[in-house]
CSV table of C-alpha atoms in Angstrom, one decimal:
chain,number,residue,atom,x,y,z
A,1,ALA,CA,0.1,0.0,0.0
A,2,PRO,CA,1.1,3.5,-1.0
A,3,PRO,CA,1.7,5.9,2.4
A,4,HIS,CA,-1.0,7.8,3.3
A,5,ASP,CA,1.2,11.3,3.6
A,6,PRO,CA,4.0,10.6,1.4
A,7,GLU,CA,6.9,13.1,1.1
A,8,PRO,CA,6.9,14.8,-2.5
A,9,LEU,CA,10.1,13.8,-4.7
A,10,PRO,CA,12.0,16.7,-6.3
A,11,VAL,CA,11.4,15.1,-9.7
A,12,PRO,CA,9.6,16.2,-12.7
A,13,LEU,CA,6.4,14.0,-13.2
A,14,SER,CA,3.9,14.0,-16.4
A,15,VAL,CA,0.6,12.2,-16.1
A,16,PHE,CA,-1.1,10.7,-19.0
A,17,GLY,CA,-4.6,9.0,-19.4
A,18,GLY,CA,-7.5,8.5,-21.9
A,19,ARG,CA,-10.7,10.7,-22.2
A,20,ARG,CA,-13.0,7.9,-21.9
A,21,ASP,CA,-11.2,5.8,-19.2
A,22,LYS,CA,-13.7,4.4,-17.1
A,23,LEU,CA,-11.5,2.8,-14.8
A,24,ILE,CA,-9.0,5.9,-13.8
A,25,GLY,CA,-10.8,9.0,-13.8
A,26,GLU,CA,-9.3,12.6,-14.0
A,27,ASP,CA,-9.2,12.8,-10.3
A,28,ARG,CA,-7.5,9.7,-9.8
A,29,LEU,CA,-4.8,11.1,-12.2
A,30,LEU,CA,-4.4,14.0,-10.8
A,31,SER,CA,-3.5,12.5,-7.7
A,32,TRP,CA,-0.3,12.0,-8.6
A,33,ARG,CA,0.6,16.0,-8.0
A,34,ALA,CA,1.1,14.6,-4.4
A,35,PHE,CA,4.0,12.6,-5.3
A,36,THR,CA,6.2,15.4,-6.7
A,37,THR,CA,7.3,19.1,-6.1
A,38,ARG,CA,7.6,19.2,-10.2
A,39,PHE,CA,4.2,18.3,-11.7
A,40,ARG,CA,4.6,18.9,-15.2
A,41,GLY,CA,0.9,18.3,-16.0
A,42,LEU,CA,-1.6,15.8,-17.4
A,43,GLU,CA,-2.0,15.2,-20.8
A,44,ARG,CA,-5.2,13.1,-22.2
A,45,TYR,CA,-5.8,11.5,-25.4
A,46,GLU,CA,-8.6,10.1,-27.1
A,47,GLY,CA,-9.6,6.7,-25.8
A,48,ASP,CA,-10.6,4.3,-23.1
A,49,HIS,CA,-8.0,2.6,-20.5
A,50,PHE,CA,-5.8,1.3,-23.5
A,51,TYR,CA,-5.3,4.4,-25.1
A,52,VAL,CA,-1.7,4.1,-25.5
A,53,MET,CA,-2.4,1.2,-28.2
A,54,ASP,CA,-3.5,4.2,-30.5
A,55,HIS,CA,-1.1,6.9,-29.6
A,56,ARG,CA,2.4,5.0,-29.4
A,57,GLN,CA,4.2,7.5,-31.6
A,58,PRO,CA,2.9,11.0,-30.3
A,59,LEU,CA,3.5,9.6,-26.2
A,60,ALA,CA,7.0,8.7,-27.5
A,61,THR,CA,7.5,11.9,-28.7
A,62,VAL,CA,5.9,13.8,-25.7
A,63,ILE,CA,7.7,11.5,-23.0
A,64,THR,CA,11.0,11.8,-25.0
A,65,ALA,CA,10.8,15.8,-25.2
A,66,ALA,CA,9.7,15.8,-21.3
A,67,MET,CA,13.2,13.7,-20.4
A,68,ARG,CA,15.2,16.0,-22.6
A,69,SER,CA,13.7,19.3,-20.9
A,70,ALA,CA,14.3,17.5,-17.4
A,71,ALA,CA,17.8,16.5,-18.0
A,72,VAL,CA,18.8,19.9,-18.8
């Protein structure tokens, strides 16, 4: 079980999700903010819980760009 009151980590964190995901809603995705002092935001893509299958290249591009900017 995750800690009830986690100490936020000083690392950048981006969150991704599907707009029609019935399992993980926007409120749960945004709850990741509690785990970092450098929340980079939430990006939603068209699709359900398995949105990744239809957005591999755009996600790879966004993740790569986020990693590059975090390394600066």
